[in-house]
Amino acid sequence: MSELVLYIANKNYSSWSFRPWIALTAAGIPFREVLIPFGPGATNPQFRELSPTGKVPILHHGAVKVWESLAIIEYVAELFPDAGLWPENSTWRSMARSISMEMLSGFRALRSACPMNLRRPVRPIDLPDGVKPDVQRIEAIWRDMRQMSGGPFLFGAFCAADAMFAPVVNRFAAYDLVRDADTLEYMAAMKAHPAWQAWEAAALAETWIVPEDEA
Ligand SMILES: N[C@@H](CCC(=O)N[C@@H](CS)C(=O)NCC(=O)O)C(=O)O
């Protein structure tokens, strides 16, 4: 099989890169990462040479190119059906896909007010309208899924749905957005995962600053 090459941007800031990276890493899928730092601003003209959208992440697999974080995860889940990227139970799998799509297409207020930033010291900000309902909805999703599965992750073992919400764990922490014990317990489980810790260590070692993502 040709090598899987995942093109990503800064580990400190690139929330969309984080999602497939942590999904593949946690599932033990072999891939090579190529990090192309942002610049100028929160973009890079080189992304256009790799991806039809001019955005990362993008996966190259021989002649196949897959863009969009969730499409990358789906493509790799088809290549490695036994890797546990999605829950085995079909009802849970449909729920995992539903909440992953909800993440991909929603929560815009939270995403734009509170950019992922792993190096950011914990500091609250004035929250624009729309952020609190986003936070409440995400907390309800996490609570409901973990109550159903028994945790510690959304569907018991770490899966693609946890990967899709991984950047939110940083946002909740960095902007001091949550107090609920169940939410904090899920965040602690995510932060203790070896794949999270590997990404975070690399993010903390980066020195690039992207002013657009420093809220
Ligand atoms: N919906 C896309 C979003 C990708 C995206 O916005 N990526 C950002 C980096 S986190 C990017 O490449 N931005 C550069 C630009 O917009 O020019 C996905 O899920 O992959």
Coordinates of N, CA and C and ligand atoms in Angstrom, one line a residue:
M1 N 0.9 -1.2 0.0 CA 0.0 0.0 0.0 C 0.9 1.2 0.0
S2 N 0.5 2.3 -0.8 CA 1.3 3.5 -0.8 C 1.2 4.1 0.6
E3 N 2.2 4.9 0.9 CA 2.3 5.6 2.2 C 1.2 6.7 2.3
L4 N 0.7 6.8 3.5 CA -0.3 7.9 3.8 C 0.5 9.1 4.2
V5 N 0.3 10.2 3.6 CA 1.0 11.5 4.0 C -0.1 12.5 4.4
L6 N 0.0 12.9 5.6 CA -1.0 13.9 6.1 C -0.3 15.3 6.2
Y7 N -0.8 16.2 5.4 CA -0.3 17.6 5.5 C -1.1 18.4 6.5
I8 N -0.3 19.0 7.4 CA -1.0 19.7 8.5 C -0.3 21.1 8.6
A9 N -0.9 22.0 9.5 CA -0.3 23.2 9.8 C 0.1 23.2 11.3
N10 N 0.5 24.3 11.8 CA 1.0 24.5 13.2 C 0.2 23.6 14.2
K11 N 0.9 22.9 15.0 CA 0.2 22.1 16.0 C -0.4 22.9 17.1
N12 N 0.2 24.1 17.3 CA -0.4 25.0 18.3 C -1.8 25.5 18.0
Y13 N -2.0 25.8 16.7 CA -3.1 26.5 16.2 C -4.1 25.7 15.3
S14 N -3.6 24.8 14.6 CA -4.4 24.2 13.5 C -5.4 23.1 14.0
S15 N -6.6 23.6 14.4 CA -7.5 22.7 15.0 C -8.0 21.6 14.0
W16 N -8.1 22.0 12.7 CA -8.6 21.0 11.7 C -7.6 20.0 11.5
S17 N -6.3 20.4 11.5 CA -5.2 19.4 11.4 C -5.2 18.4 12.5
F18 N -5.5 19.0 13.7 CA -5.4 18.1 14.9 C -6.4 16.9 14.8
R19 N -7.5 17.1 14.2 CA -8.6 16.1 14.3 C -8.1 14.8 13.6
P20 N -7.8 14.8 12.3 CA -7.4 13.5 11.7 C -6.1 13.0 12.3
W21 N -5.2 14.0 12.7 CA -3.9 13.5 13.2 C -4.1 12.7 14.5
I22 N -4.9 13.2 15.4 CA -5.1 12.5 16.7 C -6.0 11.2 16.4
A23 N -6.9 11.2 15.5 CA -7.7 10.0 15.2 C -6.8 8.9 14.7
L24 N -5.9 9.3 13.7 CA -5.0 8.3 13.1 C -4.0 7.8 14.1
T25 N -3.4 8.7 14.9 CA -2.4 8.4 15.8 C -3.0 7.5 16.9
A26 N -4.1 7.8 17.5 CA -4.7 7.0 18.5 C -5.1 5.6 18.1
A27 N -5.4 5.5 16.8 CA -5.8 4.2 16.2 C -4.6 3.4 15.8
G28 N -3.4 4.0 15.9 CA -2.2 3.3 15.5 C -2.0 3.1 14.0
I29 N -2.5 4.0 13.2 CA -2.4 3.9 11.8 C -1.1 4.5 11.4
P30 N -0.3 3.8 10.6 CA 1.0 4.4 10.1 C 0.8 5.5 9.1
F31 N 1.4 6.7 9.3 CA 1.3 7.8 8.3 C 2.5 8.7 8.6
R32 N 2.8 9.4 7.5 CA 3.9 10.4 7.6 C 3.2 11.8 7.7
E33 N 3.6 12.6 8.6 CA 3.1 14.0 8.7 C 4.0 14.9 8.0
V34 N 3.5 15.9 7.3 CA 4.3 17.0 6.8 C 3.7 18.3 7.3
L35 N 4.4 19.0 8.1 CA 3.9 20.3 8.7 C 4.3 21.5 7.9
I36 N 3.4 22.2 7.4 CA 3.7 23.5 6.7 C 3.2 24.6 7.5
P37 N 4.0 25.4 8.1 CA 3.5 26.4 9.1 C 2.7 27.5 8.4
F38 N 1.8 28.1 9.1 CA 1.0 29.2 8.6 C 2.0 30.4 8.3
G39 N 1.6 31.2 7.4 CA 2.3 32.4 7.1 C 2.2 32.7 5.6
P40 N 1.9 33.9 5.2 CA 1.6 35.0 6.1 C 0.2 34.8 6.7
G41 N 0.0 35.3 8.0 CA -1.3 35.2 8.6 C -1.6 33.7 8.9
A42 N -2.9 33.4 9.0 CA -3.4 32.1 9.3 C -3.6 31.3 8.0
T43 N -2.7 31.4 7.1 CA -2.8 30.6 5.8 C -1.4 30.4 5.3
N44 N -1.3 29.8 4.1 CA 0.0 29.7 3.5 C -0.3 29.4 2.0
P45 N 0.3 30.2 1.1 CA 0.1 29.9 -0.4 C 0.4 28.5 -0.8
Q46 N 1.3 27.9 -0.1 CA 1.7 26.5 -0.4 C 0.6 25.5 -0.3
F47 N -0.4 25.8 0.6 CA -1.5 24.9 0.8 C -2.2 24.6 -0.5
R48 N -2.3 25.7 -1.4 CA -3.0 25.7 -2.7 C -2.4 24.6 -3.6
E49 N -1.0 24.4 -3.4 CA -0.3 23.4 -4.3 C -0.7 22.0 -3.9
L50 N -1.1 21.8 -2.7 CA -1.4 20.5 -2.1 C -2.9 20.1 -2.2
S51 N -3.7 21.2 -2.1 CA -5.1 20.9 -1.8 C -6.0 21.8 -2.7
P52 N -7.1 21.3 -3.3 CA -7.9 22.1 -4.1 C -8.6 23.2 -3.3
T53 N -8.7 23.1 -2.0 CA -9.4 24.1 -1.2 C -8.4 25.2 -0.7
G54 N -7.1 24.9 -0.9 CA -6.1 25.8 -0.3 C -6.0 25.7 1.2
K55 N -6.6 24.6 1.7 CA -6.6 24.4 3.2 C -6.0 23.1 3.6
V56 N -5.5 23.0 4.8 CA -5.1 21.8 5.4 C -6.0 21.4 6.5
P57 N -6.2 20.2 6.9 CA -5.4 19.0 6.5 C -5.8 18.5 5.1
I58 N -4.8 17.9 4.5 CA -5.1 17.1 3.3 C -4.3 15.8 3.4
L59 N -4.9 14.7 3.0 CA -4.2 13.4 2.9 C -3.8 13.1 1.5
H60 N -2.6 12.7 1.3 CA -2.2 12.2 -0.1 C -1.9 10.7 0.1
H61 N -2.5 9.9 -0.7 CA -2.3 8.4 -0.7 C -2.1 8.0 -2.1
G62 N -0.8 7.9 -2.5 CA -0.5 7.7 -3.9 C -1.1 8.8 -4.7
A63 N -1.9 8.4 -5.7 CA -2.5 9.5 -6.6 C -3.8 10.0 -5.9
V64 N -4.2 9.4 -4.8 CA -5.5 9.9 -4.2 C -5.3 11.0 -3.3
K65 N -6.1 12.1 -3.4 CA -6.0 13.2 -2.4 C -7.3 13.3 -1.7
V66 N -7.3 13.4 -0.4 CA -8.5 13.5 0.4 C -8.4 14.8 1.2
W67 N -9.3 15.7 1.1 CA -9.3 16.9 1.9 C -10.6 16.9 2.8
E68 N -10.6 17.8 3.7 CA -11.7 17.9 4.7 C -11.4 16.8 5.8
S69 N -11.3 17.3 7.1 CA -10.8 16.5 8.2 C -11.6 15.2 8.3
L70 N -13.0 15.3 8.3 CA -13.8 14.2 8.5 C -13.7 13.2 7.3
A71 N -13.6 13.7 6.1 CA -13.5 12.8 4.9 C -12.1 12.0 5.0
I72 N -11.1 12.7 5.6 CA -9.8 12.0 5.7 C -10.0 10.8 6.7
I73 N -10.7 11.1 7.8 CA -10.9 10.0 8.8 C -11.8 8.9 8.2
E74 N -12.8 9.2 7.4 CA -13.6 8.2 6.8 C -12.8 7.4 5.8
Y75 N -12.0 8.0 5.0 CA -11.2 7.3 4.0 C -10.2 6.3 4.7
V76 N -9.6 6.8 5.8 CA -8.7 5.9 6.5 C -9.4 4.8 7.2
A77 N -10.6 5.1 7.7 CA -11.4 4.0 8.4 C -11.8 2.9 7.4
E78 N -12.0 3.3 6.1 CA -12.3 2.3 5.1 C -11.0 1.5 4.8
L79 N -9.8 2.1 4.8 CA -8.6 1.4 4.5 C -8.2 0.4 5.7
F80 N -8.6 0.8 6.9 CA -8.3 0.1 8.1 C -9.5 -0.2 8.9
P81 N -10.4 -1.1 8.4 CA -11.7 -1.3 9.0 C -11.6 -1.9 10.5
D82 N -10.4 -2.5 10.8 CA -10.3 -3.1 12.2 C -9.6 -2.2 13.2
A83 N -9.4 -0.9 12.7 CA -8.6 0.0 13.6 C -9.4 0.6 14.7
G84 N -10.7 0.5 14.6 CA -11.6 1.0 15.7 C -11.7 2.6 15.6
L85 N -11.6 3.1 14.4 CA -11.8 4.5 14.2 C -13.2 4.9 14.6
W86 N -14.2 4.1 14.2 CA -15.6 4.3 14.6 C -16.0 3.2 15.6
P87 N -17.1 3.5 16.4 CA -17.6 2.4 17.3 C -18.1 1.2 16.5
E88 N -18.0 0.0 17.1 CA -18.4 -1.2 16.4 C -19.9 -1.3 16.3
N89 N -20.6 -0.8 17.4 CA -22.1 -0.9 17.4 C -22.6 0.1 16.4
S90 N -23.5 -0.3 15.6 CA -24.0 0.5 14.4 C -24.8 1.7 14.9
T91 N -25.6 1.5 16.0 CA -26.3 2.7 16.5 C -25.3 3.7 17.1
W92 N -24.4 3.3 17.8 CA -23.3 4.2 18.4 C -22.6 4.8 17.2
R93 N -22.3 4.0 16.2 CA -21.5 4.6 15.0 C -22.3 5.7 14.4
S94 N -23.6 5.5 14.3 CA -24.4 6.6 13.6 C -24.4 7.8 14.5
M95 N -24.5 7.6 15.8 CA -24.4 8.8 16.7 C -23.1 9.5 16.7
A96 N -22.0 8.7 16.6 CA -20.7 9.2 16.5 C -20.5 10.1 15.2
R97 N -21.1 9.6 14.1 CA -21.0 10.4 12.9 C -21.9 11.6 13.0
S98 N -23.1 11.5 13.6 CA -23.9 12.7 13.8 C -23.2 13.8 14.5
I99 N -22.7 13.4 15.7 CA -22.0 14.5 16.5 C -20.8 15.0 15.8
S100 N -20.1 14.2 15.0 CA -18.9 14.6 14.3 C -19.3 15.6 13.2
M101 N -20.4 15.3 12.5 CA -20.9 16.3 11.5 C -21.4 17.6 12.2
E102 N -22.0 17.4 13.4 CA -22.5 18.6 14.1 C -21.2 19.5 14.4
M103 N -20.2 18.9 14.8 CA -18.9 19.6 15.1 C -18.4 20.3 13.8
L104 N -18.4 19.5 12.8 CA -17.8 20.1 11.5 C -18.6 21.3 11.0
S105 N -19.9 21.2 11.1 CA -20.7 22.2 10.5 C -21.2 23.3 11.5
G106 N -21.0 23.1 12.7 CA -21.6 24.0 13.7 C -20.6 24.7 14.7
F107 N -21.2 25.2 15.7 CA -20.4 25.8 16.8 C -19.5 26.9 16.3
R108 N -20.0 27.7 15.4 CA -19.2 28.7 14.7 C -18.8 29.9 15.7
A109 N -19.8 30.2 16.6 CA -19.5 31.3 17.6 C -18.3 30.9 18.4
L110 N -18.3 29.7 19.0 CA -17.2 29.2 19.8 C -15.9 29.2 19.0
R111 N -16.0 28.6 17.8 CA -14.8 28.5 17.0 C -14.1 29.8 16.6
S112 N -15.0 30.8 16.3 CA -14.4 32.0 15.9 C -13.9 32.9 17.1
A113 N -14.6 32.8 18.2 CA -14.2 33.7 19.4 C -13.0 33.1 20.1
C114 N -12.9 31.8 20.1 CA -11.9 31.1 20.9 C -11.1 30.2 20.1
P115 N -10.1 30.7 19.3 CA -9.3 29.8 18.5 C -8.5 28.8 19.3
M116 N -8.3 27.6 18.8 CA -7.4 26.7 19.5 C -6.0 27.3 19.7
N117 N -5.5 27.1 20.9 CA -4.1 27.7 21.1 C -3.6 26.9 22.3
L118 N -2.8 25.9 22.1 CA -2.3 25.1 23.2 C -1.4 25.8 24.1
R119 N -0.7 26.8 23.6 CA 0.3 27.5 24.4 C -0.3 28.7 25.2
R120 N -1.6 28.9 25.0 CA -2.3 30.1 25.7 C -2.4 29.8 27.2
P121 N -1.9 30.8 28.0 CA -2.2 30.6 29.4 C -3.7 30.8 29.6
V122 N -4.2 30.1 30.6 CA -5.7 30.1 30.9 C -6.1 31.5 31.2
R123 N -7.0 32.0 30.4 CA -7.5 33.4 30.6 C -8.9 33.6 30.0
P124 N -9.9 34.0 30.8 CA -11.2 34.2 30.2 C -11.2 35.4 29.3
I125 N -12.1 35.5 28.3 CA -12.3 36.6 27.5 C -13.8 37.0 27.6
D126 N -14.1 38.2 27.1 CA -15.6 38.6 27.0 C -16.1 37.8 25.9
L127 N -17.2 37.1 26.1 CA -17.7 36.1 25.2 C -18.8 36.8 24.3
P128 N -18.7 36.8 23.0 CA -19.7 37.3 22.1 C -21.0 36.4 22.2
D129 N -22.1 36.9 21.8 CA -23.4 36.2 21.8 C -23.1 34.9 21.0
G130 N -23.8 33.8 21.4 CA -23.7 32.6 20.7 C -22.7 31.6 21.2
V131 N -21.7 32.1 22.0 CA -20.7 31.2 22.5 C -21.3 30.3 23.6
K132 N -22.0 30.9 24.5 CA -22.6 30.1 25.6 C -23.5 28.9 25.1
P133 N -24.4 29.2 24.2 CA -25.2 28.1 23.7 C -24.4 27.0 23.1
D134 N -23.3 27.4 22.4 CA -22.4 26.4 21.8 C -21.8 25.5 22.9
V135 N -21.3 26.2 23.9 CA -20.7 25.4 25.0 C -21.7 24.5 25.7
Q136 N -22.9 25.0 25.9 CA -23.9 24.2 26.6 C -24.3 23.0 25.7
R137 N -24.4 23.2 24.4 CA -24.8 22.0 23.5 C -23.6 21.0 23.5
I138 N -22.4 21.4 23.5 CA -21.3 20.5 23.5 C -21.2 19.7 24.8
E139 N -21.4 20.4 25.9 CA -21.4 19.7 27.2 C -22.5 18.7 27.3
A140 N -23.7 19.0 26.7 CA -24.8 18.0 26.7 C -24.4 16.8 25.9
I141 N -23.8 17.0 24.7 CA -23.4 15.9 23.9 C -22.4 15.0 24.6
W142 N -21.4 15.6 25.2 CA -20.4 14.8 25.9 C -21.1 14.1 27.1
R143 N -21.9 14.7 27.8 CA -22.6 14.1 29.0 C -23.5 12.9 28.5
D144 N -24.3 13.2 27.5 CA -25.2 12.1 27.0 C -24.4 10.9 26.5
M145 N -23.4 11.1 25.7 CA -22.7 10.0 25.1 C -21.9 9.2 26.2
R146 N -21.3 9.9 27.1 CA -20.6 9.2 28.2 C -21.5 8.5 29.1
Q147 N -22.7 9.1 29.4 CA -23.6 8.3 30.2 C -24.1 7.0 29.5
M148 N -24.3 7.2 28.2 CA -24.7 6.0 27.5 C -23.6 4.9 27.4
S149 N -22.4 5.3 27.2 CA -21.3 4.4 26.9 C -20.6 4.0 28.2
G150 N -20.7 4.8 29.2 CA -19.9 4.5 30.5 C -18.6 5.2 30.5
G151 N -18.2 5.9 29.3 CA -16.9 6.6 29.3 C -15.7 5.6 29.2
P152 N -14.5 6.1 29.4 CA -14.2 7.5 29.7 C -14.3 8.4 28.5
F153 N -14.3 7.8 27.3 CA -14.4 8.7 26.1 C -15.9 8.6 25.6
L154 N -16.2 9.3 24.5 CA -17.6 9.5 24.2 C -18.3 8.1 24.0
F155 N -17.6 7.2 23.3 CA -18.2 5.9 23.1 C -17.4 4.8 23.7
G156 N -16.9 5.1 24.9 CA -16.1 4.1 25.7 C -14.7 4.3 25.3
A157 N -14.2 3.6 24.3 CA -12.8 3.7 23.9 C -12.7 5.0 23.0
F158 N -11.5 5.6 22.9 CA -11.3 6.7 22.0 C -11.6 6.4 20.6
C159 N -12.4 7.3 19.9 CA -12.7 7.0 18.5 C -12.7 8.4 17.8
A160 N -13.1 8.3 16.5 CA -13.1 9.5 15.6 C -13.9 10.7 16.2
A161 N -15.0 10.4 16.9 CA -15.8 11.4 17.4 C -15.0 12.2 18.5
D162 N -14.3 11.5 19.3 CA -13.4 12.2 20.3 C -12.4 13.1 19.6
A163 N -11.9 12.6 18.4 CA -10.9 13.3 17.7 C -11.5 14.6 17.1
M164 N -12.8 14.5 16.7 CA -13.5 15.7 16.1 C -13.7 16.8 17.2
F165 N -13.8 16.4 18.5 CA -14.0 17.4 19.6 C -12.7 17.7 20.3
A166 N -11.6 17.1 19.9 CA -10.3 17.4 20.6 C -10.0 18.9 20.7
P167 N -10.1 19.6 19.6 CA -9.7 21.1 19.8 C -10.6 21.8 20.8
V168 N -11.9 21.3 20.9 CA -12.8 22.0 21.8 C -12.3 21.8 23.3
V169 N -11.7 20.7 23.5 CA -11.2 20.5 24.9 C -10.1 21.5 25.2
N170 N -9.3 21.9 24.3 CA -8.3 23.0 24.5 C -9.1 24.3 24.7
R171 N -10.1 24.6 23.8 CA -10.8 25.8 23.9 C -11.5 26.0 25.3
F172 N -12.1 25.0 25.7 CA -12.8 25.0 27.0 C -11.8 25.4 28.1
A173 N -10.6 24.7 28.1 CA -9.6 24.9 29.1 C -9.0 26.3 29.0
A174 N -8.5 26.7 27.8 CA -7.7 27.9 27.6 C -8.5 29.2 27.9
Y175 N -9.8 29.1 27.6 CA -10.7 30.3 27.8 C -11.5 30.2 29.1
D176 N -11.2 29.2 29.9 CA -11.9 29.0 31.2 C -13.4 29.0 31.0
L177 N -13.9 28.1 30.2 CA -15.3 28.2 29.8 C -16.3 27.3 30.6
V178 N -15.7 26.3 31.3 CA -16.6 25.3 31.9 C -16.2 25.0 33.3
R179 N -17.3 24.5 34.1 CA -17.1 24.2 35.5 C -17.6 22.8 35.8
D180 N -18.5 22.3 34.9 CA -19.2 21.0 35.2 C -18.2 19.9 35.4
A181 N -18.4 19.1 36.5 CA -17.5 18.0 36.9 C -17.4 17.0 35.8
D182 N -18.5 16.7 35.2 CA -18.5 15.6 34.1 C -17.7 16.1 32.9
T183 N -17.9 17.4 32.6 CA -17.2 17.9 31.4 C -15.7 17.9 31.7
L184 N -15.3 18.3 33.0 CA -13.9 18.4 33.3 C -13.3 16.9 33.3
E185 N -14.1 16.0 33.7 CA -13.6 14.6 33.7 C -13.3 14.1 32.3
Y186 N -14.2 14.4 31.4 CA -13.9 14.1 30.0 C -12.7 14.8 29.5
M187 N -12.5 16.0 29.8 CA -11.4 16.8 29.3 C -10.1 16.2 29.9
A188 N -10.1 15.8 31.1 CA -8.9 15.2 31.8 C -8.6 13.8 31.0
A189 N -9.6 13.1 30.7 CA -9.3 11.8 30.0 C -8.7 12.1 28.6
M190 N -9.2 13.1 27.9 CA -8.7 13.5 26.6 C -7.2 13.9 26.8
K191 N -7.0 14.8 27.7 CA -5.6 15.3 27.9 C -4.6 14.2 28.3
A192 N -5.1 13.2 29.0 CA -4.2 12.1 29.4 C -3.9 11.1 28.3
H193 N -4.6 11.2 27.2 CA -4.4 10.2 26.1 C -3.0 10.4 25.5
P194 N -2.2 9.3 25.3 CA -0.9 9.5 24.7 C -0.8 10.3 23.4
A195 N -1.9 10.1 22.6 CA -1.8 10.8 21.3 C -2.0 12.3 21.5
W196 N -2.9 12.7 22.5 CA -3.0 14.1 22.9 C -1.7 14.7 23.3
Q197 N -1.0 13.9 24.2 CA 0.2 14.4 24.8 C 1.3 14.5 23.8
A198 N 1.3 13.7 22.8 CA 2.4 13.8 21.8 C 2.1 15.1 21.0
W199 N 0.9 15.3 20.6 CA 0.6 16.6 19.8 C 0.9 17.8 20.7
E200 N 0.4 17.8 21.9 CA 0.6 18.9 22.8 C 2.1 19.2 23.0
A201 N 2.9 18.2 23.2 CA 4.3 18.4 23.4 C 4.9 19.1 22.2
A202 N 4.6 18.7 21.0 CA 5.1 19.3 19.8 C 4.6 20.7 19.7
A203 N 3.3 21.0 20.0 CA 2.7 22.3 19.9 C 3.4 23.3 20.9
L204 N 3.7 22.8 22.1 CA 4.4 23.7 23.1 C 5.8 24.0 22.7
A205 N 6.4 23.1 21.9 CA 7.8 23.4 21.4 C 7.8 24.3 20.2
E206 N 6.7 24.6 19.6 CA 6.7 25.5 18.4 C 6.9 27.0 18.9
T207 N 7.5 27.8 18.0 CA 7.8 29.2 18.4 C 7.0 30.1 17.5
W208 N 6.4 29.6 16.4 CA 5.6 30.5 15.5 C 4.5 31.2 16.3
I209 N 4.3 32.5 16.0 CA 3.1 33.2 16.5 C 2.2 33.6 15.4
V210 N 0.9 33.2 15.5 CA 0.0 33.7 14.5 C -1.0 34.7 15.2
P211 N -0.7 36.0 15.0 CA -1.5 37.0 15.7 C -3.0 36.8 15.5
E212 N -3.4 36.4 14.3 CA -4.9 36.2 14.0 C -5.5 35.2 15.0
D213 N -4.7 34.3 15.5 CA -5.3 33.2 16.4 C -5.0 33.5 17.9
E214 N -4.5 34.7 18.2 CA -4.2 35.0 19.6 C -5.4 35.9 20.1
A215 N -6.4 35.2 20.6 CA -7.6 36.0 21.1 C -7.3 36.7 22.4
Ligands
LIG1 N1 -13.6 22.1 6.9 C1 -12.1 22.0 6.7 C2 -11.5 23.2 7.4 C3 -10.0 23.3 7.0 C4 -9.4 24.6 7.4 O1 -10.1 25.7 7.6 N2 -8.1 24.6 7.6 C5 -7.3 25.8 8.0 C6 -6.2 25.4 9.0 S1 -6.9 24.9 10.6 C7 -6.6 26.3 6.8 O2 -6.1 25.6 6.0 N3 -6.7 27.7 6.6 C8 -6.0 28.3 5.6 C9 -6.9 29.2 4.8 O3 -8.1 29.3 5.0 O4 -6.3 29.8 3.8 C10 -11.7 20.7 7.3 O5 -12.5 20.1 8.1 O6 -10.6 20.2 7.0

